[in-house]
Tab-separated table of C-alpha atoms in Angstrom:
chain	number	residue	atom	x	y	z
A	7	MET	CA	-5.060	7.496	-12.152
A	8	ASN	CA	-3.062	10.093	-14.003
A	9	ALA	CA	0.116	9.031	-15.696
A	10	LEU	CA	3.266	11.041	-15.305
A	11	LYS	CA	4.607	13.015	-18.198
A	12	GLY	CA	6.813	11.061	-20.557
A	13	SER	CA	7.352	7.391	-21.268
A	14	ARG	CA	6.144	4.763	-18.818
A	15	SER	CA	9.540	3.127	-19.002
A	16	ALA	CA	11.281	6.360	-18.201
A	17	LYS	CA	13.838	6.234	-15.412
A	18	ILE	CA	14.735	8.443	-12.515
A	19	PHE	CA	18.323	9.574	-12.241
A	20	ALA	CA	19.761	11.776	-9.509
A	21	GLY	CA	16.655	13.489	-8.109
A	22	ILE	CA	14.402	13.446	-11.152
A	23	ALA	CA	11.398	11.214	-10.387
A	24	LEU	CA	9.474	10.212	-13.482
A	25	LEU	CA	6.898	7.610	-12.446
A	26	SER	CA	4.343	5.461	-14.226
A	27	ALA	CA	2.439	3.094	-12.091
A	28	SER	CA	4.045	0.156	-10.578
A	29	ALA	CA	7.280	-1.624	-9.558
A	30	LEU	CA	10.461	-0.613	-7.726
A	31	VAL	CA	13.618	-2.453	-8.680
A	32	VAL	CA	17.185	-2.450	-7.440
A	33	ALA	CA	20.226	-3.471	-9.446
A	34	GLY	CA	23.795	-2.478	-10.061
A	35	CYS	CA	26.992	-3.266	-8.277
A	36	SER	CA	29.023	-1.920	-5.432
A	37	GLY	CA	31.410	0.872	-6.134
A	38	THR	CA	34.278	2.416	-4.301
A	39	PRO	CA	33.624	4.977	-1.580
A	40	SER	CA	33.210	8.502	-2.804
A	41	ASP	CA	35.995	10.984	-2.204
A	42	ASN	CA	33.481	13.773	-1.677
A	43	ALA	CA	31.688	14.609	1.532
A	44	SER	CA	27.984	13.780	1.313
A	45	GLU	CA	25.193	16.025	2.484
A	46	GLY	CA	23.460	14.142	5.289
A	47	GLY	CA	26.018	11.319	5.237
A	48	GLY	CA	29.377	10.809	6.876
A	49	ASP	CA	32.563	12.483	5.662
A	50	LYS	CA	32.832	9.672	3.128
A	51	PRO	CA	29.868	7.531	2.119
A	52	ALA	CA	30.224	3.869	3.004
A	53	ALA	CA	29.569	3.037	-0.641
A	54	ASP	CA	28.953	4.575	-4.045
A	55	LEU	CA	26.018	2.565	-5.290
A	56	THR	CA	23.475	2.833	-8.077
A	57	LEU	CA	20.227	1.092	-7.159
A	58	LYS	CA	18.065	0.084	-10.080
A	59	LEU	CA	14.676	0.178	-8.422
A	60	GLY	CA	11.431	-0.868	-10.025
A	61	SER	CA	7.850	-0.048	-9.030
A	62	LEU	CA	4.815	-2.167	-9.903
A	63	LEU	CA	1.791	-0.110	-8.853
A	64	PRO	CA	-1.751	0.230	-10.247
A	65	GLN	CA	-2.216	2.796	-12.963
A	66	THR	CA	-5.179	0.905	-14.374
A	67	GLY	CA	-7.630	-1.620	-12.979
A	68	SER	CA	-9.750	-1.884	-9.861
A	69	LEU	CA	-7.089	-0.441	-7.533
A	70	SER	CA	-6.124	2.499	-9.741
A	71	PHE	CA	-7.281	4.992	-7.091
A	72	LEU	CA	-4.301	3.832	-5.017
A	73	GLY	CA	-1.865	4.665	-7.808
A	74	PRO	CA	-1.337	8.396	-7.145
A	75	PRO	CA	-0.750	8.174	-3.361
A	76	MET	CA	1.606	5.217	-3.678
A	77	GLU	CA	3.451	6.611	-6.688
A	78	SER	CA	3.851	9.966	-4.987
A	79	GLY	CA	5.335	8.204	-1.955
A	80	VAL	CA	7.780	6.270	-4.113
A	81	GLY	CA	8.731	9.306	-6.175
A	82	LEU	CA	9.262	11.578	-3.180
A	83	ALA	CA	11.450	8.962	-1.478
A	84	VAL	CA	13.563	8.496	-4.625
A	85	LYS	CA	14.005	12.248	-4.904
A	86	GLU	CA	15.041	12.670	-1.265
A	87	VAL	CA	17.374	9.662	-1.243
A	88	ASN	CA	19.165	11.016	-4.305
A	89	GLU	CA	19.331	14.567	-2.948
A	90	ALA	CA	21.007	13.264	0.224
A	91	ALA	CA	24.048	12.196	-1.872
A	92	ALA	CA	24.942	9.743	0.868
A	93	GLY	CA	26.331	6.872	-1.192
A	94	VAL	CA	23.195	5.565	-2.908
A	95	THR	CA	21.697	6.876	-6.142
A	96	ILE	CA	18.361	5.428	-7.247
A	97	ASP	CA	17.584	4.655	-10.873
A	98	LEU	CA	13.831	3.928	-10.977
A	99	THR	CA	11.900	2.063	-13.644
A	100	ALA	CA	8.120	2.110	-13.239
A	101	GLU	CA	5.529	-0.180	-14.787
A	102	ASP	CA	1.759	-0.674	-14.543
A	103	GLU	CA	0.336	-3.384	-12.301
A	104	GLY	CA	-3.260	-3.383	-13.515
A	105	ASP	CA	-5.100	-6.145	-11.633
A	106	THR	CA	-5.798	-9.874	-11.792
A	107	ASP	CA	-8.545	-9.238	-14.344
A	108	THR	CA	-6.644	-7.023	-16.822
A	109	LYS	CA	-3.319	-8.829	-16.214
A	110	ALA	CA	-1.236	-5.778	-17.161
A	111	TYR	CA	1.338	-7.022	-14.647
A	112	GLU	CA	2.285	-9.925	-16.917
A	113	THR	CA	3.892	-7.618	-19.467
A	114	SER	CA	5.234	-5.283	-16.801
A	115	ILE	CA	6.985	-7.941	-14.753
A	116	THR	CA	8.641	-9.304	-17.883
A	117	LYS	CA	9.997	-5.831	-18.648
A	118	LEU	CA	11.269	-5.336	-15.112
A	119	GLN	CA	12.940	-8.702	-14.832
A	120	GLY	CA	14.362	-8.298	-18.322
A	121	ALA	CA	15.880	-4.990	-17.224
A	122	GLY	CA	17.896	-6.844	-14.587
A	123	VAL	CA	16.218	-5.369	-11.542
A	124	THR	CA	17.238	-6.725	-8.143
A	125	ALA	CA	14.566	-5.097	-5.963
A	126	MET	CA	10.955	-4.134	-6.551
A	127	VAL	CA	8.311	-2.081	-4.724
A	128	GLY	CA	4.933	-3.696	-5.375
A	129	ALA	CA	2.625	-5.152	-6.231
A	130	ALA	CA	-0.201	-3.258	-4.565
A	131	ALA	CA	-2.711	-6.117	-4.723
A	132	SER	CA	-2.048	-9.273	-2.733
A	133	GLY	CA	-3.524	-11.263	-5.617
A	134	VAL	CA	-0.956	-9.898	-8.058
A	135	SER	CA	1.935	-10.434	-5.640
A	136	ARG	CA	0.936	-14.075	-5.277
A	137	LEU	CA	1.303	-14.482	-9.036
A	138	ILE	CA	4.719	-12.818	-9.366
A	139	LEU	CA	6.481	-13.564	-6.083
A	140	ASP	CA	7.805	-17.029	-6.901
A	141	GLY	CA	9.269	-15.753	-10.158
A	142	ASN	CA	10.970	-12.873	-8.364
A	143	VAL	CA	12.376	-15.234	-5.752
A	144	SER	CA	13.757	-17.513	-8.469
A	145	ALA	CA	15.383	-14.477	-10.104
A	146	GLY	CA	16.889	-13.290	-6.788
A	147	ILE	CA	14.787	-10.112	-6.781
A	148	LEU	CA	13.868	-8.545	-3.452
A	149	GLN	CA	10.161	-7.668	-3.374
A	150	ILE	CA	8.662	-5.219	-0.892
A	151	SER	CA	4.997	-4.267	-0.939
A	152	ALA	CA	3.443	-1.211	0.649
A	153	SER	CA	-0.062	-2.697	0.681
A	154	ASN	CA	-0.065	-6.502	0.573
A	155	THR	CA	-2.202	-7.583	3.518
A	156	GLY	CA	-2.767	-11.292	2.815
A	157	PRO	CA	-1.934	-13.375	5.916
A	158	ASP	CA	-0.353	-16.132	3.806
A	159	PHE	CA	2.680	-13.976	2.921
A	160	THR	CA	3.946	-14.453	6.482
A	161	ASP	CA	4.807	-18.091	5.812
A	162	TRP	CA	5.596	-17.847	2.084
A	163	ASP	CA	8.656	-19.783	0.928
A	164	ASP	CA	10.401	-16.623	-0.246
A	165	ASN	CA	14.086	-17.251	0.558
A	166	GLY	CA	13.988	-14.166	2.771
A	167	LEU	CA	13.361	-11.906	-0.247
A	168	TYR	CA	9.837	-10.681	0.549
A	169	PHE	CA	8.919	-7.784	2.859
A	170	ARG	CA	5.898	-5.571	3.421
A	171	THR	CA	5.329	-2.308	5.235
A	172	ALA	CA	1.568	-2.907	5.634
A	173	PRO	CA	0.105	-5.199	8.313
A	174	SER	CA	-1.777	-8.438	7.688
A	175	ASP	CA	-5.562	-8.481	7.131
A	176	LEU	CA	-5.783	-10.334	10.425
A	177	LEU	CA	-5.368	-6.977	12.157
A	178	GLN	CA	-7.660	-4.899	9.932
A	179	GLY	CA	-10.432	-7.516	10.069
A	180	GLU	CA	-10.222	-7.541	13.851
A	181	VAL	CA	-10.377	-3.744	14.104
A	182	LEU	CA	-13.347	-3.461	11.724
A	183	GLY	CA	-15.261	-6.332	13.350
A	184	ASN	CA	-14.801	-4.729	16.756
A	185	LEU	CA	-15.820	-1.298	15.431
A	186	ILE	CA	-19.100	-2.694	14.075
A	187	ALA	CA	-19.823	-4.439	17.387
A	188	GLU	CA	-18.869	-1.407	19.478
A	189	ASP	CA	-21.309	0.693	17.454
A	190	GLY	CA	-24.075	-1.477	18.908
A	191	HIS	CA	-24.905	-3.576	15.850
A	192	LYS	CA	-26.096	-7.133	16.528
A	193	THR	CA	-26.508	-8.449	12.976
A	194	LEU	CA	-24.238	-7.992	9.957
A	195	GLY	CA	-24.353	-8.609	6.223
A	196	VAL	CA	-21.142	-8.795	4.187
A	197	ILE	CA	-20.541	-8.289	0.462
A	198	TYR	CA	-17.033	-9.393	-0.404
A	199	GLN	CA	-14.678	-10.012	-3.293
A	200	ASN	CA	-14.073	-13.702	-3.965
A	201	ASP	CA	-10.286	-13.704	-3.843
A	202	ALA	CA	-7.667	-14.084	-1.137
A	203	TYR	CA	-8.017	-10.410	-0.127
A	204	GLY	CA	-11.808	-10.502	0.140
A	205	THR	CA	-12.178	-13.917	1.748
A	206	GLY	CA	-9.372	-13.207	4.217
A	207	LEU	CA	-10.971	-9.995	5.421
A	208	PHE	CA	-14.443	-11.554	5.460
A	209	ASP	CA	-13.274	-14.432	7.635
A	210	ASN	CA	-11.614	-12.111	10.152
A	211	ILE	CA	-14.459	-9.603	10.256
A	212	LYS	CA	-16.933	-12.438	10.815
A	213	SER	CA	-14.930	-14.219	13.519
A	214	THR	CA	-14.310	-10.971	15.415
A	215	PHE	CA	-17.892	-9.706	15.139
A	216	GLU	CA	-19.378	-13.033	16.190
A	217	GLY	CA	-16.792	-13.341	18.948
A	218	ALA	CA	-18.165	-10.057	20.312
A	219	GLY	CA	-21.688	-11.485	20.414
A	220	GLY	CA	-22.979	-10.459	16.980
A	221	GLU	CA	-24.191	-12.623	14.105
A	222	VAL	CA	-23.381	-12.504	10.399
A	223	VAL	CA	-26.856	-13.142	9.000
A	224	ALA	CA	-25.999	-12.911	5.294
A	225	ASP	CA	-22.951	-12.893	3.062
A	226	ALA	CA	-22.612	-12.608	-0.702
A	227	SER	CA	-19.466	-12.819	-2.789
A	228	TYR	CA	-18.610	-11.727	-6.334
A	229	ASN	CA	-15.701	-12.426	-8.665
A	230	VAL	CA	-13.040	-9.944	-9.732
A	231	GLY	CA	-14.157	-8.504	-13.056
A	232	ASP	CA	-17.885	-8.730	-12.297
A	233	GLY	CA	-19.929	-5.644	-13.144
A	234	GLN	CA	-23.369	-6.602	-11.840
A	235	PHE	CA	-24.094	-6.810	-8.106
A	236	ASP	CA	-27.897	-6.795	-7.895
A	237	ALA	CA	-28.049	-10.382	-6.637
A	238	GLN	CA	-25.537	-9.701	-3.858
A	239	VAL	CA	-27.415	-6.619	-2.682
A	240	GLU	CA	-30.739	-8.493	-2.768
A	241	THR	CA	-29.237	-11.248	-0.592
A	242	ILE	CA	-28.175	-8.704	2.001
A	243	LYS	CA	-31.467	-6.774	1.878
A	244	ALA	CA	-33.489	-9.955	2.443
A	245	ALA	CA	-31.677	-10.592	5.740
A	246	ASN	CA	-32.301	-7.015	6.982
A	247	PRO	CA	-29.024	-6.707	8.954
A	248	ASP	CA	-28.205	-3.841	11.313
A	249	ALA	CA	-24.999	-3.132	9.363
A	250	VAL	CA	-23.311	-4.040	6.077
A	251	ALA	CA	-19.576	-4.495	5.436
A	252	ILE	CA	-18.407	-4.025	1.843
A	253	VAL	CA	-15.049	-5.684	1.120
A	254	SER	CA	-14.178	-4.596	-2.400
A	255	PHE	CA	-11.975	-2.471	-4.595
A	256	ASP	CA	-13.532	0.153	-6.886
A	257	GLN	CA	-16.583	-2.086	-7.408
A	258	PHE	CA	-17.896	-0.078	-4.449
A	259	LYS	CA	-18.771	2.695	-6.897
A	260	THR	CA	-21.394	0.372	-8.411
A	261	ILE	CA	-22.430	-1.418	-5.213
A	262	ALA	CA	-23.068	1.768	-3.205
A	263	PRO	CA	-25.952	3.130	-5.335
A	264	LEU	CA	-27.581	-0.320	-5.307
A	265	LEU	CA	-27.460	-0.441	-1.509
A	266	GLN	CA	-28.891	3.080	-1.322
A	267	ASN	CA	-31.709	2.208	-3.721
A	268	ALA	CA	-32.455	-0.910	-1.676
A	269	GLY	CA	-33.098	1.276	1.362
A	270	ILE	CA	-29.882	0.366	3.195
A	271	SER	CA	-28.603	3.784	4.268
A	272	PRO	CA	-24.891	4.713	4.295
A	273	ASP	CA	-24.826	5.124	8.083
A	274	LYS	CA	-25.002	1.303	8.201
A	275	TRP	CA	-22.051	0.778	5.860
A	276	TYR	CA	-18.516	-0.254	6.816
A	277	LEU	CA	-15.687	-0.076	4.259
A	278	VAL	CA	-12.091	-1.354	4.065
A	279	ASP	CA	-8.792	-0.097	2.678
A	280	GLY	CA	-9.628	-1.360	-0.811
A	281	ASN	CA	-12.538	1.059	-1.203
A	282	LEU	CA	-12.126	3.751	1.461
A	283	SER	CA	-11.482	6.978	-0.447
A	284	ASP	CA	-12.406	10.656	-0.579
A	285	TYR	CA	-15.171	10.256	-3.136
A	286	GLY	CA	-16.289	13.853	-2.846
A	287	SER	CA	-13.119	15.001	-4.590
A	288	SER	CA	-13.078	12.196	-7.173
A	289	PRO	CA	-14.188	13.411	-10.625
A	290	ASP	CA	-15.036	9.876	-11.825
A	291	THR	CA	-17.568	9.168	-9.072
A	292	ASN	CA	-21.185	10.129	-9.674
A	293	PHE	CA	-22.803	9.491	-6.307
A	294	SER	CA	-26.076	11.425	-6.279
A	295	PHE	CA	-26.378	10.901	-2.532
A	296	SER	CA	-24.330	11.528	0.592
A	297	LEU	CA	-22.147	8.863	2.218
A	298	GLU	CA	-22.502	10.656	5.553
A	299	GLY	CA	-22.200	8.250	8.468
A	300	ALA	CA	-20.471	5.442	6.571
A	301	GLN	CA	-17.283	4.262	8.277
A	302	GLY	CA	-14.209	2.263	7.389
A	303	THR	CA	-10.684	1.194	8.252
A	304	LYS	CA	-7.295	1.318	6.594
A	305	PRO	CA	-3.745	0.760	7.831
A	306	GLY	CA	-1.417	3.602	8.749
A	307	PRO	CA	-1.012	6.291	11.405
A	308	ALA	CA	-2.203	9.871	11.070
A	309	LEU	CA	0.237	11.561	8.683
A	310	GLN	CA	2.170	14.710	9.486
A	311	ASP	CA	1.163	17.777	7.502
A	312	ASP	CA	4.767	18.330	6.425
A	313	PHE	CA	4.869	14.889	4.816
A	314	THR	CA	1.594	15.317	2.945
A	315	ASP	CA	2.648	18.797	1.830
A	316	ARG	CA	5.899	17.382	0.458
A	317	LEU	CA	3.987	14.641	-1.334
A	318	GLN	CA	1.657	17.142	-2.974
A	319	THR	CA	4.514	19.447	-3.956
A	320	TYR	CA	6.405	16.568	-5.543
A	321	TRP	CA	3.390	15.046	-7.279
A	322	THR	CA	1.918	18.253	-8.696
A	323	GLY	CA	5.433	19.316	-9.688
A	324	GLU	CA	5.448	16.297	-12.013
A	325	GLY	CA	2.365	17.688	-13.764
A	326	ASN	CA	-0.262	15.659	-11.905
A	327	PRO	CA	-3.442	16.837	-10.158
A	328	GLU	CA	-3.374	16.802	-6.356
A	329	VAL	CA	-3.571	13.455	-4.596
A	330	ASN	CA	-7.124	12.902	-3.305
A	331	ASP	CA	-6.097	10.845	-0.294
A	332	PHE	CA	-2.901	9.319	1.040
A	333	THR	CA	-3.731	5.627	1.419
A	334	TYR	CA	-0.445	3.673	1.537
A	335	ALA	CA	1.607	6.734	0.544
A	336	ALA	CA	3.658	6.512	3.753
A	337	GLU	CA	4.119	2.758	3.393
A	338	ALA	CA	5.380	3.225	-0.183
A	339	TYR	CA	7.758	6.007	0.863
A	340	ASP	CA	9.161	3.909	3.721
A	341	ALA	CA	9.599	0.880	1.445
A	342	VAL	CA	11.963	2.857	-0.790
A	343	VAL	CA	13.926	4.319	2.123
A	344	LEU	CA	14.374	0.917	3.764
A	345	VAL	CA	15.628	-0.687	0.558
A	346	ALA	CA	18.090	2.178	0.018
A	347	LEU	CA	19.351	1.978	3.616
A	348	ALA	CA	19.714	-1.801	3.456
A	349	SER	CA	21.667	-1.486	0.221
A	350	LEU	CA	23.954	1.120	1.799
A	351	ALA	CA	24.449	-1.034	4.906
A	352	ALA	CA	25.236	-4.072	2.745
A	353	GLY	CA	27.503	-2.139	0.389
A	354	SER	CA	25.724	-3.998	-2.396
A	355	THR	CA	22.790	-3.781	-4.784
A	356	GLU	CA	22.221	-7.530	-5.068
A	357	GLY	CA	18.771	-8.584	-3.912
A	358	LYS	CA	19.959	-11.205	-1.434
A	359	ASP	CA	22.503	-8.799	0.097
A	360	ILE	CA	19.919	-6.038	0.516
A	361	ALA	CA	17.426	-8.525	1.995
A	362	ALA	CA	20.006	-9.614	4.569
A	363	LYS	CA	20.116	-6.056	5.957
A	364	MET	CA	16.385	-5.190	5.846
A	365	GLU	CA	15.598	-6.480	9.332
A	366	GLU	CA	18.622	-4.660	10.754
A	367	VAL	CA	17.915	-1.210	9.297
A	368	SER	CA	14.272	-1.437	10.429
A	369	GLY	CA	15.303	-2.116	14.007
A	370	GLY	CA	14.206	-5.743	13.963
A	371	SER	CA	17.679	-6.990	14.842
A	372	GLY	CA	20.785	-5.522	16.391
A	373	ASP	CA	20.945	-2.482	18.638
A	374	GLY	CA	20.566	0.309	16.126
A	375	GLU	CA	20.388	4.040	16.650
A	376	LYS	CA	16.936	5.524	16.038
A	377	CYS	CA	16.601	7.849	13.031
A	378	THR	CA	13.653	9.157	11.034
A	379	THR	CA	15.049	10.335	7.695
A	380	PHE	CA	17.145	8.654	5.026
A	381	ALA	CA	19.857	11.312	5.378
A	382	ASP	CA	20.171	10.862	9.155
A	383	CYS	CA	20.126	7.081	8.928
A	384	ALA	CA	22.673	7.116	6.105
A	385	LYS	CA	24.999	9.254	8.208
A	386	ILE	CA	24.861	6.656	10.994
A	387	ILE	CA	25.718	3.892	8.526
A	388	ASN	CA	28.472	5.908	6.836
A	389	ASP	CA	29.975	6.658	10.243
A	390	GLY	CA	30.201	2.938	10.974
A	391	GLY	CA	27.066	2.561	13.097
A	392	THR	CA	23.788	0.659	12.804
A	393	ALA	CA	20.676	2.598	11.821
A	394	ASP	CA	17.141	1.862	13.062
A	395	TYR	CA	14.713	3.660	10.733
A	396	ASP	CA	11.305	4.728	12.022
A	397	GLY	CA	9.199	6.045	9.155
A	398	TYR	CA	5.950	7.802	8.385
A	399	SER	CA	4.054	4.495	8.424
A	400	GLY	CA	5.293	3.710	11.940
A	401	GLU	CA	8.235	1.964	13.548
A	402	ILE	CA	7.970	-0.880	10.987
A	403	THR	CA	10.559	-3.194	12.659
A	404	PHE	CA	10.576	-6.239	10.386
A	405	ASP	CA	10.474	-9.678	11.960
A	406	GLU	CA	12.143	-12.754	10.493
A	407	ASN	CA	9.210	-13.201	8.095
A	408	GLY	CA	9.490	-9.701	6.637
A	409	ASP	CA	6.312	-8.542	8.415
A	410	PRO	CA	6.123	-5.271	10.360
A	411	GLN	CA	5.927	-6.145	14.053
A	412	GLY	CA	3.810	-3.145	14.968
A	413	ALA	CA	1.133	-1.440	12.920
A	414	SER	CA	-1.623	1.138	13.210
A	415	ILE	CA	-5.132	0.721	11.785
A	416	GLY	CA	-7.055	3.961	11.429
A	417	THR	CA	-10.841	4.290	11.572
A	418	TYR	CA	-12.592	6.865	9.403
A	419	LYS	CA	-16.055	8.364	8.920
A	420	TYR	CA	-17.682	10.089	5.959
A	421	GLY	CA	-19.163	13.567	6.158
A	422	ALA	CA	-21.930	15.033	4.018
A	423	ASP	CA	-19.300	16.057	1.436
A	424	ASN	CA	-18.316	12.380	0.893
A	425	LEU	CA	-14.870	13.032	2.343
A	426	ILE	CA	-13.404	10.936	5.160
A	427	THR	CA	-12.176	12.141	8.536
A	428	ARG	CA	-10.004	10.039	10.813
A	429	THR	CA	-11.799	9.224	14.061
A	430	ASN	CA	-9.034	7.563	16.095
């Protein structure tokens, strides 16, 4: 992933988004209402707040391909919230997440907590969030992830401080298992990452596929940080399955050529959100063969062209190359907007106060008025009403556990150019 220009601990004031790679944080204190009319807000904003937001997203490590889309979503949202001048100004500090192997998050989370943040967007990986969430809860920091899919977060003892804009793996595993069965495959082999993300998806893919009458005839796991996958591929090849599911992060770049060399063609492959990417436009991928026919799933609805155009304009305007794909960009954007709206509705930048309004501004409680932009929602709040934000990632609508009540899982297929096209 490409870093933004300037220091990684640089901050965003007003509308200037200078990102690094990882955690959104909110701090500050309530101010008095502004005497000036706000563009997009009411005649007088309900509050005059400075939100110290932090982002903890992957610049390095096995999920680094998700850095640019998620960072662009965060940065664009910060820019547009600040431009609305509706009573909330975001001050963003960004740090690198890395992964559970490199452990870059250990230094990053110390910096963010030491900076006094009260809200954070991240981490991207469920495994990293599991390691930092209890500490954030103890510190009173609201944490919202755009991509945590582990089912266990639903029942986490988080004091109401954890939210996510991505659905649980229970849903993605079900969609992928059904897709494999509907394609007529009767036997399946699975290569999966031996962590909560990989085992969770494997379990749900297997139960769904076998529930539809199929059989998982072989499975092979690997540990995060492994670089050799010959044994796993040999295990799958020996069982000669009709299809193969690969549940991984960027280890797919090494696994894919091994599968191809073993005579397991890409039209039998099924990928997940951790490895589904536009490899044809990725300069660090050296596939000497076509992925044509391979399929996969990832959360999120089809994005509007206007949104993706705005993301690209923002991101390239910061000196970065174009985003290759938009995985979790909408979820990251919506996470920022929801935190800002909840802060405005609470008239506070304290983590517990923001958390208390998150369900309301998402439409999960109360009888709010539908709105689809920060500016429009802020105007409703500033005029004394209740906003119900529907974003680019969907209606969201948090339940009492901080989970989105409705979610969309897209299915995709690779063409000869190794680029994906949405098929549903």
